[in-house]
Amino acid sequence: MSEFYSDKDVQREVTELQGKSATAARLFDIRRIIGGLFVVYGVIVTIAGFTASDADIDKAEGVNINLWTGLGMLALGVFFLVWLKLRPVAPPPDVVTGDEPRE
């Protein structure tokens, strides 16, 4: 026995799938992943820089390389996250009608 779907049912299904697709696109935006990882690793390396011994600093010719690298990683991670906040992923165009999304 075959089932027939009305246009209304198909439209509702397409709308639900579009919503799920847009949510997945925002969730897995590469800027969120890169920014989050750089912030986490930046915090770890910055803490290592604060706890560096004099011998560690002498190995790097007097530069606390962990501290500066950690702060750089934090800055880059925050940049990616701010970029994501200021320029979010645009919703995909309407698949059924081919129209651009309304804002």
Tab-separated table of N, CA and C in Angstrom:
chain	number	residue	atom	x	y	z
A	1	MET	N	0.843	-1.158	0.000
A	1	MET	CA	0.000	0.000	0.000
A	1	MET	C	0.896	1.231	0.000
A	2	SER	N	0.681	2.136	-0.911
A	2	SER	CA	1.511	3.336	-0.998
A	2	SER	C	0.787	4.495	-0.328
A	3	GLU	N	1.584	5.355	0.263
A	3	GLU	CA	1.023	6.515	0.925
A	3	GLU	C	1.217	7.731	0.037
A	4	PHE	N	0.240	8.603	0.063
A	4	PHE	CA	0.336	9.837	-0.692
A	4	PHE	C	0.417	10.995	0.291
A	5	TYR	N	1.335	11.900	0.007
A	5	TYR	CA	1.510	13.070	0.860
A	5	TYR	C	0.921	14.285	0.156
A	6	SER	N	0.261	15.094	0.925
A	6	SER	CA	-0.278	16.328	0.352
A	6	SER	C	0.856	17.355	0.251
A	7	ASP	N	0.607	18.400	-0.507
A	7	ASP	CA	1.598	19.458	-0.638
A	7	ASP	C	1.891	20.098	0.716
A	8	LYS	N	0.880	20.176	1.542
A	8	LYS	CA	1.051	20.757	2.874
A	8	LYS	C	2.006	19.907	3.718
A	9	ASP	N	1.870	18.568	3.654
A	9	ASP	CA	2.754	17.673	4.400
A	9	ASP	C	4.189	17.790	3.910
A	10	VAL	N	4.358	17.842	2.605
A	10	VAL	CA	5.697	17.952	2.029
A	10	VAL	C	6.327	19.284	2.435
A	11	GLN	N	5.558	20.353	2.365
A	11	GLN	CA	6.066	21.677	2.737
A	11	GLN	C	6.486	21.710	4.205
A	12	ARG	N	5.679	21.080	5.063
A	12	ARG	CA	6.000	21.037	6.495
A	12	ARG	C	7.293	20.262	6.729
A	13	GLU	N	7.469	19.133	6.061
A	13	GLU	CA	8.684	18.334	6.196
A	13	GLU	C	9.912	19.110	5.714
A	14	VAL	N	9.776	19.792	4.588
A	14	VAL	CA	10.888	20.570	4.049
A	14	VAL	C	11.261	21.691	5.007
A	15	THR	N	10.268	22.350	5.583
A	15	THR	CA	10.526	23.429	6.529
A	15	THR	C	11.250	22.909	7.760
A	16	GLU	N	10.843	21.745	8.263
A	16	GLU	CA	11.512	21.154	9.426
A	16	GLU	C	12.956	20.803	9.097
A	17	LEU	N	13.192	20.224	7.929
A	17	LEU	CA	14.549	19.859	7.530
A	17	LEU	C	15.423	21.094	7.330
A	18	GLN	N	14.847	22.160	6.801
A	18	GLN	CA	15.613	23.400	6.634
A	18	GLN	C	16.032	23.961	7.988
A	19	GLY	N	15.136	23.904	8.948
A	19	GLY	CA	15.465	24.382	10.287
A	19	GLY	C	16.580	23.564	10.916
A	20	LYS	N	16.511	22.253	10.761
A	20	LYS	CA	17.563	21.381	11.296
A	20	LYS	C	18.879	21.626	10.582
A	21	SER	N	18.840	21.846	9.277
A	21	SER	CA	20.046	22.105	8.502
A	21	SER	C	20.708	23.410	8.932
A	22	ALA	N	19.910	24.451	9.128
A	22	ALA	CA	20.453	25.739	9.555
A	22	ALA	C	21.061	25.633	10.943
A	23	THR	N	20.432	24.895	11.826
A	23	THR	CA	20.964	24.706	13.174
A	23	THR	C	22.284	23.952	13.124
A	24	ALA	N	22.370	22.914	12.322
A	24	ALA	CA	23.607	22.146	12.187
A	24	ALA	C	24.708	23.004	11.581
A	25	ALA	N	24.376	23.849	10.611
A	25	ALA	CA	25.377	24.717	9.991
A	25	ALA	C	25.939	25.694	11.013
A	26	ARG	N	25.086	26.258	11.867
A	26	ARG	CA	25.570	27.177	12.891
A	26	ARG	C	26.394	26.455	13.942
A	27	LEU	N	25.967	25.258	14.310
A	27	LEU	CA	26.650	24.509	15.357
A	27	LEU	C	28.045	24.081	14.922
A	28	PHE	N	28.192	23.657	13.685
A	28	PHE	CA	29.465	23.128	13.216
A	28	PHE	C	30.217	24.123	12.340
A	29	ASP	N	29.979	25.405	12.536
A	29	ASP	CA	30.729	26.431	11.823
A	29	ASP	C	32.200	26.300	12.226
A	30	ILE	N	33.093	26.287	11.236
A	30	ILE	CA	34.512	26.057	11.500
A	30	ILE	C	35.100	27.145	12.391
A	31	ARG	N	34.542	28.346	12.344
A	31	ARG	CA	35.050	29.422	13.202
A	31	ARG	C	34.814	29.110	14.672
A	32	ARG	N	33.692	28.472	14.980
A	32	ARG	CA	33.404	28.099	16.370
A	32	ARG	C	34.392	27.041	16.853
A	33	ILE	N	34.672	26.067	16.010
A	33	ILE	CA	35.580	24.984	16.390
A	33	ILE	C	36.998	25.513	16.567
A	34	ILE	N	37.494	26.272	15.575
A	34	ILE	CA	38.852	26.808	15.656
A	34	ILE	C	38.972	27.775	16.829
A	35	GLY	N	38.016	28.685	16.968
A	35	GLY	CA	38.064	29.650	18.063
A	35	GLY	C	38.043	28.982	19.423
A	36	GLY	N	37.174	27.999	19.574
A	36	GLY	CA	37.090	27.294	20.859
A	36	GLY	C	38.370	26.550	21.201
A	37	LEU	N	38.942	25.873	20.210
A	37	LEU	CA	40.187	25.141	20.464
A	37	LEU	C	41.335	26.087	20.796
A	38	PHE	N	41.450	27.195	20.067
A	38	PHE	CA	42.521	28.146	20.355
A	38	PHE	C	42.356	28.765	21.738
A	39	VAL	N	41.133	29.034	22.154
A	39	VAL	CA	40.925	29.590	23.492
A	39	VAL	C	41.319	28.570	24.561
A	40	VAL	N	40.896	27.327	24.395
A	40	VAL	CA	41.225	26.289	25.392
A	40	VAL	C	42.731	26.076	25.468
A	41	TYR	N	43.377	25.883	24.312
A	41	TYR	CA	44.820	25.662	24.320
A	41	TYR	C	45.565	26.916	24.758
A	42	GLY	N	45.040	28.093	24.419
A	42	GLY	CA	45.670	29.333	24.847
A	42	GLY	C	45.667	29.479	26.359
A	43	VAL	N	44.573	29.095	26.989
A	43	VAL	CA	44.509	29.140	28.458
A	43	VAL	C	45.541	28.184	29.056
A	44	ILE	N	45.640	26.984	28.514
A	44	ILE	CA	46.587	25.995	29.043
A	44	ILE	C	48.027	26.487	28.889
A	45	VAL	N	48.369	26.988	27.707
A	45	VAL	CA	49.742	27.434	27.470
A	45	VAL	C	50.045	28.703	28.269
A	46	THR	N	49.061	29.586	28.442
A	46	THR	CA	49.279	30.791	29.251
A	46	THR	C	49.540	30.415	30.707
A	47	ILE	N	48.807	29.461	31.217
A	47	ILE	CA	49.053	28.992	32.592
A	47	ILE	C	50.457	28.402	32.695
A	48	ALA	N	50.862	27.655	31.677
A	48	ALA	CA	52.225	27.115	31.678
A	48	ALA	C	53.246	28.246	31.658
A	49	GLY	N	52.924	29.346	30.982
A	49	GLY	CA	53.828	30.491	30.957
A	49	GLY	C	53.934	31.182	32.304
A	50	PHE	N	52.814	31.258	33.025
A	50	PHE	CA	52.849	31.866	34.354
A	50	PHE	C	53.628	31.015	35.352
A	51	THR	N	53.652	29.716	35.150
A	51	THR	CA	54.334	28.821	36.087
A	51	THR	C	55.712	28.408	35.595
A	52	ALA	N	56.235	29.073	34.570
A	52	ALA	CA	57.546	28.710	34.011
A	52	ALA	C	58.657	29.011	35.015
A	53	SER	N	59.623	28.128	35.055
A	53	SER	CA	60.763	28.335	35.952
A	53	SER	C	61.818	29.189	35.256
A	54	ASP	N	62.785	29.645	36.038
A	54	ASP	CA	63.870	30.442	35.457
A	54	ASP	C	64.672	29.626	34.451
A	55	ALA	N	64.813	28.326	34.694
A	55	ALA	CA	65.544	27.471	33.765
A	55	ALA	C	64.816	27.383	32.416
A	56	ASP	N	63.493	27.304	32.455
A	56	ASP	CA	62.718	27.265	31.208
A	56	ASP	C	62.877	28.562	30.422
A	57	ILE	N	62.862	29.673	31.131
A	57	ILE	CA	62.999	30.969	30.465
A	57	ILE	C	64.416	31.131	29.909
A	58	ASP	N	65.410	30.637	30.636
A	58	ASP	CA	66.790	30.711	30.148
A	58	ASP	C	66.980	29.875	28.885
A	59	LYS	N	66.266	28.746	28.766
A	59	LYS	CA	66.352	27.925	27.558
A	59	LYS	C	65.881	28.698	26.330
A	60	ALA	N	64.939	29.602	26.520
A	60	ALA	CA	64.375	30.383	25.418
A	60	ALA	C	65.051	31.747	25.317
A	61	GLU	N	66.283	31.836	25.814
A	61	GLU	CA	67.090	33.056	25.749
A	61	GLU	C	66.396	34.241	26.403
A	62	GLY	N	65.786	34.002	27.545
A	62	GLY	CA	65.198	35.070	28.335
A	62	GLY	C	63.773	35.451	27.977
A	63	VAL	N	63.155	34.731	27.035
A	63	VAL	CA	61.784	35.041	26.631
A	63	VAL	C	60.858	33.980	27.218
A	64	ASN	N	59.797	34.426	27.842
A	64	ASN	CA	58.806	33.484	28.364
A	64	ASN	C	57.890	33.089	27.199
A	65	ILE	N	58.368	32.152	26.398
A	65	ILE	CA	57.706	31.801	25.141
A	65	ILE	C	56.321	31.215	25.365
A	66	ASN	N	56.136	30.464	26.438
A	66	ASN	CA	54.810	29.900	26.712
A	66	ASN	C	53.790	30.997	26.999
A	67	LEU	N	54.205	32.007	27.736
A	67	LEU	CA	53.285	33.092	28.052
A	67	LEU	C	52.881	33.838	26.790
A	68	TRP	N	53.848	34.207	25.962
A	68	TRP	CA	53.537	34.963	24.741
A	68	TRP	C	52.765	34.129	23.728
A	69	THR	N	53.109	32.871	23.601
A	69	THR	CA	52.370	32.001	22.680
A	69	THR	C	50.943	31.799	23.171
A	70	GLY	N	50.776	31.584	24.461
A	70	GLY	CA	49.438	31.413	25.029
A	70	GLY	C	48.566	32.643	24.840
A	71	LEU	N	49.153	33.818	25.058
A	71	LEU	CA	48.381	35.051	24.866
A	71	LEU	C	48.023	35.237	23.390
A	72	GLY	N	48.935	34.879	22.500
A	72	GLY	CA	48.630	34.950	21.066
A	72	GLY	C	47.522	33.995	20.669
A	73	MET	N	47.554	32.797	21.219
A	73	MET	CA	46.505	31.815	20.932
A	73	MET	C	45.155	32.285	21.476
A	74	LEU	N	45.174	32.867	22.667
A	74	LEU	CA	43.930	33.413	23.227
A	74	LEU	C	43.375	34.518	22.339
A	75	ALA	N	44.244	35.408	21.884
A	75	ALA	CA	43.791	36.515	21.029
A	75	ALA	C	43.200	35.978	19.727
A	76	LEU	N	43.849	34.990	19.119
A	76	LEU	CA	43.335	34.424	17.870
A	76	LEU	C	41.994	33.718	18.096
A	77	GLY	N	41.884	32.962	19.184
A	77	GLY	CA	40.629	32.286	19.488
A	77	GLY	C	39.492	33.255	19.728
A	78	VAL	N	39.765	34.324	20.470
A	78	VAL	CA	38.737	35.341	20.719
A	78	VAL	C	38.357	36.029	19.408
A	79	PHE	N	39.341	36.271	18.537
A	79	PHE	CA	39.047	36.866	17.233
A	79	PHE	C	38.057	36.017	16.447
A	80	PHE	N	38.292	34.706	16.390
A	80	PHE	CA	37.389	33.822	15.652
A	80	PHE	C	35.987	33.820	16.264
A	81	LEU	N	35.892	33.807	17.571
A	81	LEU	CA	34.583	33.787	18.217
A	81	LEU	C	33.838	35.110	18.047
A	82	VAL	N	34.561	36.224	18.073
A	82	VAL	CA	33.920	37.527	17.843
A	82	VAL	C	33.465	37.620	16.392
A	83	TRP	N	34.302	37.127	15.479
A	83	TRP	CA	33.937	37.107	14.061
A	83	TRP	C	32.653	36.305	13.855
A	84	LEU	N	32.546	35.164	14.520
A	84	LEU	CA	31.345	34.335	14.431
A	84	LEU	C	30.126	35.088	14.955
A	85	LYS	N	30.306	35.822	16.041
A	85	LYS	CA	29.194	36.569	16.639
A	85	LYS	C	28.750	37.728	15.744
A	86	LEU	N	29.717	38.422	15.144
A	86	LEU	CA	29.387	39.578	14.322
A	86	LEU	C	28.875	39.203	12.933
A	87	ARG	N	29.338	38.090	12.392
A	87	ARG	CA	28.938	37.652	11.049
A	87	ARG	C	28.465	36.201	11.099
A	88	PRO	N	27.261	35.951	11.638
A	88	PRO	CA	26.779	34.555	11.731
A	88	PRO	C	26.510	33.976	10.348
A	89	VAL	N	26.364	32.668	10.318
A	89	VAL	CA	26.091	31.964	9.070
A	89	VAL	C	24.723	32.392	8.550
A	90	ALA	N	24.673	32.738	7.275
A	90	ALA	CA	23.402	33.132	6.666
A	90	ALA	C	22.530	31.902	6.484
A	91	PRO	N	21.230	32.030	6.699
A	91	PRO	CA	20.355	30.876	6.486
A	91	PRO	C	20.347	30.506	5.003
A	92	PRO	N	20.193	29.227	4.704
A	92	PRO	CA	20.193	28.805	3.306
A	92	PRO	C	18.962	29.338	2.575
A	93	PRO	N	19.052	29.483	1.235
A	93	PRO	CA	17.875	29.947	0.488
A	93	PRO	C	16.756	28.920	0.572
A	94	ASP	N	15.540	29.388	0.371
A	94	ASP	CA	14.367	28.521	0.424
A	94	ASP	C	14.448	27.516	-0.726
A	95	VAL	N	14.517	26.228	-0.393
A	95	VAL	CA	14.710	25.182	-1.391
A	95	VAL	C	13.468	24.983	-2.249
A	96	VAL	N	12.305	25.086	-1.658
A	96	VAL	CA	11.073	24.780	-2.381
A	96	VAL	C	10.783	25.838	-3.441
A	97	THR	N	10.853	27.110	-3.053
A	97	THR	CA	10.505	28.171	-3.992
A	97	THR	C	11.700	28.761	-4.696
A	98	GLY	N	12.909	28.529	-4.180
A	98	GLY	CA	14.108	29.106	-4.769
A	98	GLY	C	14.316	30.549	-4.397
A	99	ASP	N	13.486	31.085	-3.501
A	99	ASP	CA	13.607	32.479	-3.084
A	99	ASP	C	14.709	32.608	-2.045
A	100	GLU	N	15.241	33.801	-1.965
A	100	GLU	CA	16.195	34.104	-0.903
A	100	GLU	C	15.429	34.195	0.412
A	101	PRO	N	16.079	33.904	1.529
A	101	PRO	CA	15.383	33.960	2.837
A	101	PRO	C	14.996	35.389	3.188
A	102	ARG	N	13.872	35.484	3.872
A	102	ARG	CA	13.396	36.784	4.331
A	102	ARG	C	14.010	37.111	5.683
A	103	GLU	N	14.334	38.381	5.879
A	103	GLU	CA	14.902	38.784	7.168
A	103	GLU	C	14.018	39.730	7.889
